[in-house]
Amino acid sequence: MAAPASRRRGSSWGRSWPLLFVAILALHSLAIYLFTRGFLLTRTELDLHSHRDDRTGVSPGCSSWPQPAVDRLVIVVLDALRFDFVAPSTFFEEKQPWMDKLQVLQKLAADEKNSARIFKALADPPTTSLQRLKALTTGGLPTFIDVGNSFGAPAIVEDNIMHQLVKSGKRVVMMGDDTWIQLYPEHFNKSFPYPSFNVKDLDTVDNGVIDHLLPSLHENDWDVLIAHFLGVDHAGHIFGVDSTPMIQKLEQYNQILEDVIDTLKSLSTPGGPNENTLLLVMGDHGQTLNGDHGGGTAEEVETSLFAWSPKTPPDAVLSVLGENSCNFDLHGKEVCVSTMQQLDFAVTVSALLGIPFPFGSIGRVNPELYALSAGTWDNQRTGINACTPQDDLVAWKMRYAEVLCVNSWQVKRYIDQYSGSSIIGFSAEYLHHVEELYSKAQANWSEVLKPTCPSETAKGEEFKESASSALQLQIDAYSSFLESFAKLARSAWTEFDLWLMGTGLLLMILSVITQAYILVRLNAVCQPSDQECPSSRIIPKLSFAFTLVTIRAASLLSNSYILAEGRVTNFLLATSCIAGVWSSATNGNSTIEEFIFLLLNIFARFGIELGMSKQIAGPTATKDHPVSIICDIFGSSFCNVSMDIFPIISLAMVTCIVLKLIAYAVHQRFLKYFIICGTILSYAFIANYWASESTLLSHTKAVQEIGRSLAPRFVYAIGGLSLVISVLWRLFAPVDSLKFNKRITSLSAAMLCSWSPTILMLLGRQGAFVALICITGAWCIIMLQQKYQKDSKLDITGSCVANPVSVTQWSLLAVCLFYLTGHWCTFDGLRYGAAFIGFDNFHIIRQGFLLSIDTFGVSHILPVLSLPFVAIHCYNTASKKSKVKDVTINILIQVHLMYGLITAITTTVTIVCVTIQRRHLMVWGLFAPKYVFDAIGLLLTDLLICLASFYYS
């Protein structure tokens, strides 16, 4: 009676396996939710605002907000402005083609040292546009979890300079990036927003800004004018920094800025509307050579800010500006560069405009940027004692010290409120240190004010020197307090809830143990008691698979190995191939599939090294790309022709293979012919889309538009229709119309053919080559699985245990494909251009869905949907057996459970890693993005397995 009992237990497993995967998904969702709440908590945003009638109560010298130093402010934002776009090339080791294009800024910085300055502005990561704009206007540090809102910016409710401008009666005009309207929907007197998320469009936003910028400068209906250009950011995303479109954009900006500066000069005559105006040309963040941003590398956080005042301050300003970093430009003129934190931008602009500082601002009024405004040197506007000697530098230091006094009071007020309102707040030790610095600075303030008037016996010069020294000490004391708190906030801003993190981690560990236990129990249930246990055959395979998974998971504890994850995974996959070749050679039964699989790994390794999709995004390769070496050898014409023709040849090969797969795997006539027709049409539209972008063929504009816009949409529509037909056939087709194995393969092939054209379209021209690698790798794994089944002589009537090495190889291949397609686990590794294939306008759901498919298509969606082909490795023998259905279901459960377990183990180790490294320097630039990608990948894998279990059951 043992065998029938075993079969009954196996049948109950088969009926309940969808519920099993639902439970696993729920457990993982809860664990990820709890850990994320503990690890990625945002700082507490206080719903408090500064007011015009706030009084510091410190002393008469700084009892209220500073008086305005400028009347009008022009802010020109050049999105993704690298520092080396603005600074002269002589400041860098090697001159690059994109340098020295903004000549008008360099010329002003060299010729008008008293009123113009180039700053290296340091942004705080993450460097997504939303976070940078939010940080620039609130004066706070960005929070990691806001990255998710970068495509749908919510209105900012925290106190900010835009709110203060409106409350102070300032008129604000904005033109350009529509993110400003999303963040501040009711703050502009006039606005000219343009859609910002079509990265393929380099000109619409910029042309709109150009149309309104110069005419607006002549108007008198604004106090602050914001012009936000996007061309450089989009050119970087699509073509990279070292590209012709990038250089053309920079040259266009140079001309625009020259016109702006000439206009302001003509309007800055005494008594004119722009007499006391300040121009700021700035970036919100930098970008890598590939045009990416979002992380914390030097290229991404180093941007530039250029400040110019038409009204020239006195020569004493040079004493404030200093000459810390000066060099000669290409014309032999000296240019000096200063450094500032973007954190200081909001409070500095507030001080210049004379508006209350944002309540949550923790920056310091930057002395050099503040000094560049001639208004800060106007003694009549300082409000200091009339008997103060009329020395420009002493008077300016007095005014600046008063500003820092208010600045420090405002930050101290915020510290007190935040510590009282936040759940965790700052540590008592740090707070005590900061409190001491503030008390020390305030204790000396009244002493500084006493010697404002000299005694009868004091000499004028001695008094000036004494007053200047005392003021400088006071400035240093305030600066020390402000910089110390900014450092504290950067190191401890994220409020880690260790209890929630620990609970989430324990649930993940529990889920891994549970999945492993269920897998062991399932194998025991599937093994009849009257048959010999095959553990002697399966244990070596299981041990080897566990070793591969453990090594890969352990490598994630190192930031260097996270950066090299693609190479590490490819190495482990190649190791499994070599082990298989060695084992077969020892037993004298080698097969061609083993050597093909090994050769495939070599191709994959080169693909990962080249980073195909990121650097071969257009029809030509960038100069620093290894492909350029081939182009130099065979000629650029040969290279261009090859890069246009090779994808079409690869696509034709993929089409033939897929059609053969459909003919072999799909056994229902209507479903087969429908999928064949849909596949042929989809691949024809993909070829049409590539041809429309080819530089070899000449097209009319109408034909080109059809190829670029309609062809991708037809592919998406056919894929969606195929998906619907597959599900309907699954729901309404007679259950007994096909044998169970044939039914499973038909369903799986239909699902794969529904998704693959869309994924291939989004991957671009590299997609067909990647598809060949994917198909070849899958074929090798399946054939080697059949070889293992044959060599092990496992009888289908007895035990048919899934080979854990095959499932592990499937998982490793999926990770290799992720990196092979140019993705990596950082937000600057997202291929934003893929989201706009076939579309020009931005829609949050549509573009987010396409971006998700591009990111996770070859690494999660296709591998999970292909798992039944691994499970049906004994199709030919099983079809003749009476118990095929129960055995097939058992193997399906095992394969899906193994695959999910491998993903869960990797994610669990990633969670352990970020828990250990939560105070690491690269936690937000590397470890946190890796966690986010792995957590989303785990939940997506669980969801797909869960849906597949209902689909196949």
mmCIF file of N, CA and C in Angstrom, residues 193-296:
data_model
loop_
_atom_site.group_PDB
_atom_site.id
_atom_site.type_symbol
_atom_site.label_atom_id
_atom_site.label_comp_id
_atom_site.label_asym_id
_atom_site.label_seq_id
_atom_site.Cartn_x
_atom_site.Cartn_y
_atom_site.Cartn_z
ATOM 1 N N PRO A 193 5.938 75.124 -19.279
ATOM 2 C CA PRO A 193 6.510 73.778 -19.090
ATOM 3 C C PRO A 193 6.478 72.959 -20.377
ATOM 4 N N TYR A 194 7.459 72.059 -20.479
ATOM 5 C CA TYR A 194 7.543 71.152 -21.616
ATOM 6 C C TYR A 194 7.853 69.749 -21.089
ATOM 7 N N PRO A 195 7.278 68.708 -21.723
ATOM 8 C CA PRO A 195 7.483 67.336 -21.216
ATOM 9 C C PRO A 195 8.942 66.957 -21.229
ATOM 10 N N SER A 196 9.371 66.312 -20.137
ATOM 11 C CA SER A 196 10.803 66.127 -19.907
ATOM 12 C C SER A 196 11.293 64.704 -20.047
ATOM 13 N N PHE A 197 10.414 63.714 -20.188
ATOM 14 C CA PHE A 197 10.863 62.333 -20.068
ATOM 15 C C PHE A 197 11.078 61.611 -21.390
ATOM 16 N N ASN A 198 10.889 62.288 -22.494
ATOM 17 C CA ASN A 198 11.223 61.666 -23.771
ATOM 18 C C ASN A 198 12.703 61.913 -24.047
ATOM 19 N N VAL A 199 13.551 60.988 -23.614
ATOM 20 C CA VAL A 199 14.989 61.205 -23.688
ATOM 21 C C VAL A 199 15.504 61.213 -25.122
ATOM 22 N N LYS A 200 14.684 60.719 -26.059
ATOM 23 C CA LYS A 200 15.111 60.748 -27.453
ATOM 24 C C LYS A 200 14.955 62.138 -28.068
ATOM 25 N N ASP A 201 14.191 63.000 -27.406
ATOM 26 C CA ASP A 201 13.928 64.347 -27.913
ATOM 27 C C ASP A 201 14.934 65.323 -27.302
ATOM 28 N N LEU A 202 15.858 65.801 -28.110
ATOM 29 C CA LEU A 202 16.916 66.683 -27.616
ATOM 30 C C LEU A 202 16.540 68.157 -27.710
ATOM 31 N N ASP A 203 15.464 68.500 -28.435
ATOM 32 C CA ASP A 203 15.274 69.907 -28.801
ATOM 33 C C ASP A 203 13.974 70.545 -28.324
ATOM 34 N N THR A 204 12.914 69.771 -28.101
ATOM 35 C CA THR A 204 11.618 70.392 -27.807
ATOM 36 C C THR A 204 11.675 71.285 -26.576
ATOM 37 N N VAL A 205 12.213 70.768 -25.476
ATOM 38 C CA VAL A 205 12.293 71.559 -24.244
ATOM 39 C C VAL A 205 13.206 72.756 -24.442
ATOM 40 N N ASP A 206 14.378 72.528 -25.033
ATOM 41 C CA ASP A 206 15.338 73.618 -25.210
ATOM 42 C C ASP A 206 14.791 74.711 -26.122
ATOM 43 N N ASN A 207 14.138 74.317 -27.208
ATOM 44 C CA ASN A 207 13.584 75.320 -28.128
ATOM 45 C C ASN A 207 12.478 76.131 -27.454
ATOM 46 N N GLY A 208 11.693 75.454 -26.602
ATOM 47 C CA GLY A 208 10.672 76.179 -25.862
ATOM 48 C C GLY A 208 11.269 77.204 -24.914
ATOM 49 N N VAL A 209 12.350 76.840 -24.243
ATOM 50 C CA VAL A 209 13.024 77.784 -23.342
ATOM 51 C C VAL A 209 13.598 78.951 -24.137
ATOM 52 N N ILE A 210 14.215 78.655 -25.267
ATOM 53 C CA ILE A 210 14.820 79.705 -26.090
ATOM 54 C C ILE A 210 13.763 80.703 -26.555
ATOM 55 N N ASP A 211 12.574 80.200 -26.904
ATOM 56 C CA ASP A 211 11.515 81.080 -27.389
ATOM 57 C C ASP A 211 11.078 82.089 -26.339
ATOM 58 N N HIS A 212 11.161 81.727 -25.060
ATOM 59 C CA HIS A 212 10.635 82.599 -23.996
ATOM 60 C C HIS A 212 11.703 83.307 -23.174
ATOM 61 N N LEU A 213 12.942 82.804 -23.189
ATOM 62 C CA LEU A 213 13.945 83.314 -22.255
ATOM 63 C C LEU A 213 14.306 84.770 -22.523
ATOM 64 N N LEU A 214 14.786 85.076 -23.711
ATOM 65 C CA LEU A 214 15.229 86.445 -23.997
ATOM 66 C C LEU A 214 14.083 87.453 -23.924
ATOM 67 N N PRO A 215 12.905 87.160 -24.497
ATOM 68 C CA PRO A 215 11.807 88.119 -24.320
ATOM 69 C C PRO A 215 11.444 88.351 -22.856
ATOM 70 N N SER A 216 11.530 87.303 -22.029
ATOM 71 C CA SER A 216 11.165 87.452 -20.613
ATOM 72 C C SER A 216 12.148 88.354 -19.876
ATOM 73 N N LEU A 217 13.411 88.338 -20.287
ATOM 74 C CA LEU A 217 14.405 89.177 -19.621
ATOM 75 C C LEU A 217 14.074 90.663 -19.761
ATOM 76 N N HIS A 218 13.380 91.029 -20.826
ATOM 77 C CA HIS A 218 13.008 92.436 -21.049
ATOM 78 C C HIS A 218 11.747 92.823 -20.300
ATOM 79 N N GLU A 219 11.044 91.840 -19.754
ATOM 80 C CA GLU A 219 9.808 92.134 -19.039
ATOM 81 C C GLU A 219 10.106 92.541 -17.595
ATOM 82 N N ASN A 220 9.128 93.203 -16.988
ATOM 83 C CA ASN A 220 9.261 93.624 -15.592
ATOM 84 C C ASN A 220 8.282 92.887 -14.681
ATOM 85 N N ASP A 221 7.832 91.701 -15.127
ATOM 86 C CA ASP A 221 6.817 90.968 -14.369
ATOM 87 C C ASP A 221 7.399 89.804 -13.589
ATOM 88 N N TRP A 222 8.690 89.854 -13.273
ATOM 89 C CA TRP A 222 9.299 88.765 -12.521
ATOM 90 C C TRP A 222 10.404 89.287 -11.599
ATOM 91 N N ASP A 223 10.639 88.555 -10.531
ATOM 92 C CA ASP A 223 11.776 88.795 -9.638
ATOM 93 C C ASP A 223 12.773 87.652 -9.713
ATOM 94 N N VAL A 224 12.263 86.438 -9.965
ATOM 95 C CA VAL A 224 13.115 85.259 -10.134
ATOM 96 C C VAL A 224 12.686 84.577 -11.436
ATOM 97 N N LEU A 225 13.657 84.321 -12.293
ATOM 98 C CA LEU A 225 13.390 83.655 -13.570
ATOM 99 C C LEU A 225 14.179 82.354 -13.614
ATOM 100 N N ILE A 226 13.481 81.257 -13.868
ATOM 101 C CA ILE A 226 14.110 79.929 -13.917
ATOM 102 C C ILE A 226 13.954 79.376 -15.329
ATOM 103 N N ALA A 227 15.072 79.034 -15.966
ATOM 104 C CA ALA A 227 15.067 78.421 -17.295
ATOM 105 C C ALA A 227 15.811 77.092 -17.206
ATOM 106 N N HIS A 228 15.098 76.003 -17.441
ATOM 107 C CA HIS A 228 15.677 74.666 -17.242
ATOM 108 C C HIS A 228 15.794 73.956 -18.593
ATOM 109 N N PHE A 229 17.036 73.830 -19.088
ATOM 110 C CA PHE A 229 17.324 73.142 -20.343
ATOM 111 C C PHE A 229 17.567 71.650 -20.076
ATOM 112 N N LEU A 230 17.211 70.805 -21.060
ATOM 113 C CA LEU A 230 17.341 69.357 -20.889
ATOM 114 C C LEU A 230 18.175 68.683 -21.975
ATOM 115 N N GLY A 231 18.607 69.413 -22.984
ATOM 116 C CA GLY A 231 19.260 68.791 -24.130
ATOM 117 C C GLY A 231 20.503 68.006 -23.794
ATOM 118 N N VAL A 232 21.338 68.532 -22.900
ATOM 119 C CA VAL A 232 22.585 67.841 -22.547
ATOM 120 C C VAL A 232 22.292 66.534 -21.830
ATOM 121 N N ASP A 233 21.308 66.541 -20.952
ATOM 122 C CA ASP A 233 20.925 65.315 -20.241
ATOM 123 C C ASP A 233 20.442 64.252 -21.224
ATOM 124 N N HIS A 234 19.587 64.628 -22.144
ATOM 125 C CA HIS A 234 19.051 63.667 -23.105
ATOM 126 C C HIS A 234 20.113 63.207 -24.087
ATOM 127 N N ALA A 235 20.977 64.111 -24.526
ATOM 128 C CA ALA A 235 22.063 63.719 -25.434
ATOM 129 C C ALA A 235 22.981 62.708 -24.759
ATOM 130 N N GLY A 236 23.220 62.895 -23.460
ATOM 131 C CA GLY A 236 24.049 61.944 -22.726
ATOM 132 C C GLY A 236 23.406 60.581 -22.634
ATOM 133 N N HIS A 237 22.097 60.547 -22.330
ATOM 134 C CA HIS A 237 21.399 59.266 -22.202
ATOM 135 C C HIS A 237 21.416 58.482 -23.511
ATOM 136 N N ILE A 238 21.257 59.165 -24.627
ATOM 137 C CA ILE A 238 21.126 58.485 -25.909
ATOM 138 C C ILE A 238 22.469 58.251 -26.576
ATOM 139 N N PHE A 239 23.338 59.263 -26.581
ATOM 140 C CA PHE A 239 24.565 59.176 -27.368
ATOM 141 C C PHE A 239 25.840 59.115 -26.524
ATOM 142 N N GLY A 240 25.764 59.491 -25.255
ATOM 143 C CA GLY A 240 26.968 59.546 -24.442
ATOM 144 C C GLY A 240 27.609 60.931 -24.500
ATOM 145 N N VAL A 241 28.570 61.148 -23.616
ATOM 146 C CA VAL A 241 29.221 62.460 -23.533
ATOM 147 C C VAL A 241 30.094 62.720 -24.750
ATOM 148 N N ASP A 242 30.871 61.730 -25.144
ATOM 149 C CA ASP A 242 31.784 61.901 -26.283
ATOM 150 C C ASP A 242 31.030 61.607 -27.576
ATOM 151 N N SER A 243 30.196 62.559 -27.983
ATOM 152 C CA SER A 243 29.380 62.366 -29.173
ATOM 153 C C SER A 243 29.131 63.711 -29.844
ATOM 154 N N THR A 244 28.815 63.662 -31.114
ATOM 155 C CA THR A 244 28.545 64.884 -31.873
ATOM 156 C C THR A 244 27.315 65.630 -31.358
ATOM 157 N N PRO A 245 26.189 64.947 -31.067
ATOM 158 C CA PRO A 245 25.030 65.681 -30.527
ATOM 159 C C PRO A 245 25.332 66.402 -29.220
ATOM 160 N N MET A 246 26.172 65.816 -28.363
ATOM 161 C CA MET A 246 26.529 66.481 -27.115
ATOM 162 C C MET A 246 27.305 67.759 -27.385
ATOM 163 N N ILE A 247 28.275 67.695 -28.257
ATOM 164 C CA ILE A 247 29.087 68.877 -28.578
ATOM 165 C C ILE A 247 28.224 69.957 -29.221
ATOM 166 N N GLN A 248 27.302 69.547 -30.090
ATOM 167 C CA GLN A 248 26.410 70.515 -30.720
ATOM 168 C C GLN A 248 25.529 71.204 -29.690
ATOM 169 N N LYS A 249 25.062 70.443 -28.710
ATOM 170 C CA LYS A 249 24.238 71.028 -27.653
ATOM 171 C C LYS A 249 25.029 72.048 -26.834
ATOM 172 N N LEU A 250 26.248 71.707 -26.473
ATOM 173 C CA LEU A 250 27.075 72.625 -25.683
ATOM 174 C C LEU A 250 27.361 73.904 -26.463
ATOM 175 N N GLU A 251 27.612 73.770 -27.754
ATOM 176 C CA GLU A 251 27.853 74.962 -28.579
ATOM 177 C C GLU A 251 26.586 75.810 -28.686
ATOM 178 N N GLN A 252 25.427 75.151 -28.757
ATOM 179 C CA GLN A 252 24.164 75.892 -28.769
ATOM 180 C C GLN A 252 23.975 76.645 -27.456
ATOM 181 N N TYR A 253 24.276 75.980 -26.338
ATOM 182 C CA TYR A 253 24.147 76.634 -25.034
ATOM 183 C C TYR A 253 25.093 77.824 -24.915
ATOM 184 N N ASN A 254 26.266 77.703 -25.467
ATOM 185 C CA ASN A 254 27.225 78.807 -25.410
ATOM 186 C C ASN A 254 26.642 80.048 -26.073
ATOM 187 N N GLN A 255 26.002 79.862 -27.221
ATOM 188 C CA GLN A 255 25.397 80.995 -27.917
ATOM 189 C C GLN A 255 24.226 81.566 -27.126
ATOM 190 N N ILE A 256 23.416 80.679 -26.545
ATOM 191 C CA ILE A 256 22.280 81.153 -25.752
ATOM 192 C C ILE A 256 22.754 81.960 -24.558
ATOM 193 N N LEU A 257 23.750 81.452 -23.848
ATOM 194 C CA LEU A 257 24.262 82.152 -22.665
ATOM 195 C C LEU A 257 24.909 83.476 -23.042
ATOM 196 N N GLU A 258 25.551 83.508 -24.181
ATOM 197 C CA GLU A 258 26.134 84.770 -24.642
ATOM 198 C C GLU A 258 25.050 85.815 -24.878
ATOM 199 N N ASP A 259 23.923 85.385 -25.467
ATOM 200 C CA ASP A 259 22.805 86.306 -25.685
ATOM 201 C C ASP A 259 22.199 86.751 -24.358
ATOM 202 N N VAL A 260 22.083 85.845 -23.401
ATOM 203 C CA VAL A 260 21.536 86.200 -22.087
ATOM 204 C C VAL A 260 22.420 87.218 -21.390
ATOM 205 N N ILE A 261 23.712 86.978 -21.402
ATOM 206 C CA ILE A 261 24.652 87.886 -20.729
ATOM 207 C C ILE A 261 24.649 89.253 -21.402
ATOM 208 N N ASP A 262 24.641 89.284 -22.739
ATOM 209 C CA ASP A 262 24.591 90.577 -23.450
ATOM 210 C C ASP A 262 23.313 91.331 -23.109
ATOM 211 N N THR A 263 22.207 90.601 -23.004
ATOM 212 C CA THR A 263 20.929 91.245 -22.666
ATOM 213 C C THR A 263 20.972 91.831 -21.260
ATOM 214 N N LEU A 264 21.496 91.046 -20.298
ATOM 215 C CA LEU A 264 21.580 91.549 -18.921
ATOM 216 C C LEU A 264 22.516 92.746 -18.821
ATOM 217 N N LYS A 265 23.599 92.751 -19.593
ATOM 218 C CA LYS A 265 24.509 93.900 -19.590
ATOM 219 C C LYS A 265 23.816 95.156 -20.107
ATOM 220 N N SER A 266 23.027 94.971 -21.155
ATOM 221 C CA SER A 266 22.332 96.131 -21.721
ATOM 222 C C SER A 266 21.246 96.661 -20.796
ATOM 223 N N LEU A 267 20.710 95.802 -19.942
ATOM 224 C CA LEU A 267 19.642 96.208 -19.035
ATOM 225 C C LEU A 267 20.134 96.590 -17.646
ATOM 226 N N SER A 268 21.436 96.463 -17.404
ATOM 227 C CA SER A 268 21.971 96.684 -16.048
ATOM 228 C C SER A 268 22.506 98.088 -15.854
ATOM 229 N N THR A 269 22.040 99.021 -16.636
ATOM 230 C CA THR A 269 22.458 100.413 -16.458
ATOM 231 C C THR A 269 21.902 100.950 -15.149
ATOM 232 N N PRO A 270 22.547 101.948 -14.561
ATOM 233 C CA PRO A 270 22.057 102.510 -13.290
ATOM 234 C C PRO A 270 20.582 102.912 -13.392
ATOM 235 N N GLY A 271 19.807 102.432 -12.454
ATOM 236 C CA GLY A 271 18.384 102.708 -12.451
ATOM 237 C C GLY A 271 17.569 101.758 -13.279
ATOM 238 N N GLY A 272 18.245 100.853 -14.035
ATOM 239 C CA GLY A 272 17.541 99.889 -14.864
ATOM 240 C C GLY A 272 16.996 98.752 -14.032
ATOM 241 N N PRO A 273 16.108 97.949 -14.632
ATOM 242 C CA PRO A 273 15.477 96.856 -13.870
ATOM 243 C C PRO A 273 16.442 95.766 -13.452
ATOM 244 N N ASN A 274 17.539 95.649 -14.170
ATOM 245 C CA ASN A 274 18.492 94.586 -13.864
ATOM 246 C C ASN A 274 19.801 95.118 -13.285
ATOM 247 N N GLU A 275 19.735 96.323 -12.696
ATOM 248 C CA GLU A 275 20.963 96.910 -12.144
ATOM 249 C C GLU A 275 21.565 96.013 -11.069
ATOM 250 N N ASN A 276 20.706 95.469 -10.224
ATOM 251 C CA ASN A 276 21.191 94.630 -9.131
ATOM 252 C C ASN A 276 20.672 93.205 -9.316
ATOM 253 N N THR A 277 21.134 92.586 -10.418
ATOM 254 C CA THR A 277 20.697 91.238 -10.795
ATOM 255 C C THR A 277 21.857 90.269 -10.626
ATOM 256 N N LEU A 278 21.528 89.027 -10.342
ATOM 257 C CA LEU A 278 22.543 87.981 -10.259
ATOM 258 C C LEU A 278 22.155 86.859 -11.223
ATOM 259 N N LEU A 279 23.112 86.424 -12.030
ATOM 260 C CA LEU A 279 22.908 85.310 -12.960
ATOM 261 C C LEU A 279 23.596 84.065 -12.419
ATOM 262 N N LEU A 280 22.852 82.960 -12.337
ATOM 263 C CA LEU A 280 23.402 81.668 -11.943
ATOM 264 C C LEU A 280 23.169 80.676 -13.083
ATOM 265 N N VAL A 281 24.230 80.095 -13.584
ATOM 266 C CA VAL A 281 24.155 79.023 -14.574
ATOM 267 C C VAL A 281 24.647 77.761 -13.881
ATOM 268 N N MET A 282 23.809 76.760 -13.776
ATOM 269 C CA MET A 282 24.147 75.642 -12.906
ATOM 270 C C MET A 282 23.591 74.327 -13.452
ATOM 271 N N GLY A 283 24.167 73.240 -12.972
ATOM 272 C CA GLY A 283 23.641 71.912 -13.229
ATOM 273 C C GLY A 283 23.005 71.358 -11.972
ATOM 274 N N ASP A 284 22.084 70.417 -12.147
ATOM 275 C CA ASP A 284 21.492 69.775 -10.979
ATOM 276 C C ASP A 284 22.298 68.555 -10.545
ATOM 277 N N HIS A 285 23.073 67.984 -11.477
ATOM 278 C CA HIS A 285 23.934 66.843 -11.202
ATOM 279 C C HIS A 285 24.853 66.682 -12.402
ATOM 280 N N GLY A 286 25.806 65.758 -12.303
ATOM 281 C CA GLY A 286 26.671 65.477 -13.435
ATOM 282 C C GLY A 286 26.167 64.273 -14.208
ATOM 283 N N GLN A 287 27.075 63.618 -14.927
ATOM 284 C CA GLN A 287 26.735 62.406 -15.653
ATOM 285 C C GLN A 287 28.018 61.657 -15.988
ATOM 286 N N THR A 288 27.890 60.353 -16.151
ATOM 287 C CA THR A 288 29.042 59.541 -16.529
ATOM 288 C C THR A 288 29.296 59.698 -18.021
ATOM 289 N N LEU A 289 30.369 59.108 -18.509
ATOM 290 C CA LEU A 289 30.677 59.183 -19.938
ATOM 291 C C LEU A 289 29.587 58.516 -20.768
ATOM 292 N N ASN A 290 28.880 57.550 -20.177
ATOM 293 C CA ASN A 290 27.770 56.905 -20.876
ATOM 294 C C ASN A 290 26.486 57.716 -20.802
ATOM 295 N N GLY A 291 26.521 58.848 -20.094
ATOM 296 C CA GLY A 291 25.339 59.686 -19.990
ATOM 297 C C GLY A 291 24.398 59.312 -18.871
ATOM 298 N N ASP A 292 24.860 58.494 -17.934
ATOM 299 C CA ASP A 292 24.007 58.036 -16.843
ATOM 300 C C ASP A 292 24.207 58.899 -15.600
ATOM 301 N N HIS A 293 23.218 58.882 -14.743
ATOM 302 C CA HIS A 293 23.341 59.527 -13.433
ATOM 303 C C HIS A 293 22.333 58.901 -12.494
ATOM 304 N N GLY A 294 22.535 59.102 -11.223
ATOM 305 C CA GLY A 294 21.697 58.491 -10.196
ATOM 306 C C GLY A 294 22.524 57.957 -9.045
ATOM 307 N N GLY A 295 23.780 57.623 -9.336
ATOM 308 C CA GLY A 295 24.662 57.069 -8.321
ATOM 309 C C GLY A 295 25.486 58.134 -7.619
ATOM 310 N N GLY A 296 26.582 57.693 -7.017
ATOM 311 C CA GLY A 296 27.406 58.593 -6.218
ATOM 312 C C GLY A 296 28.838 58.704 -6.684
#
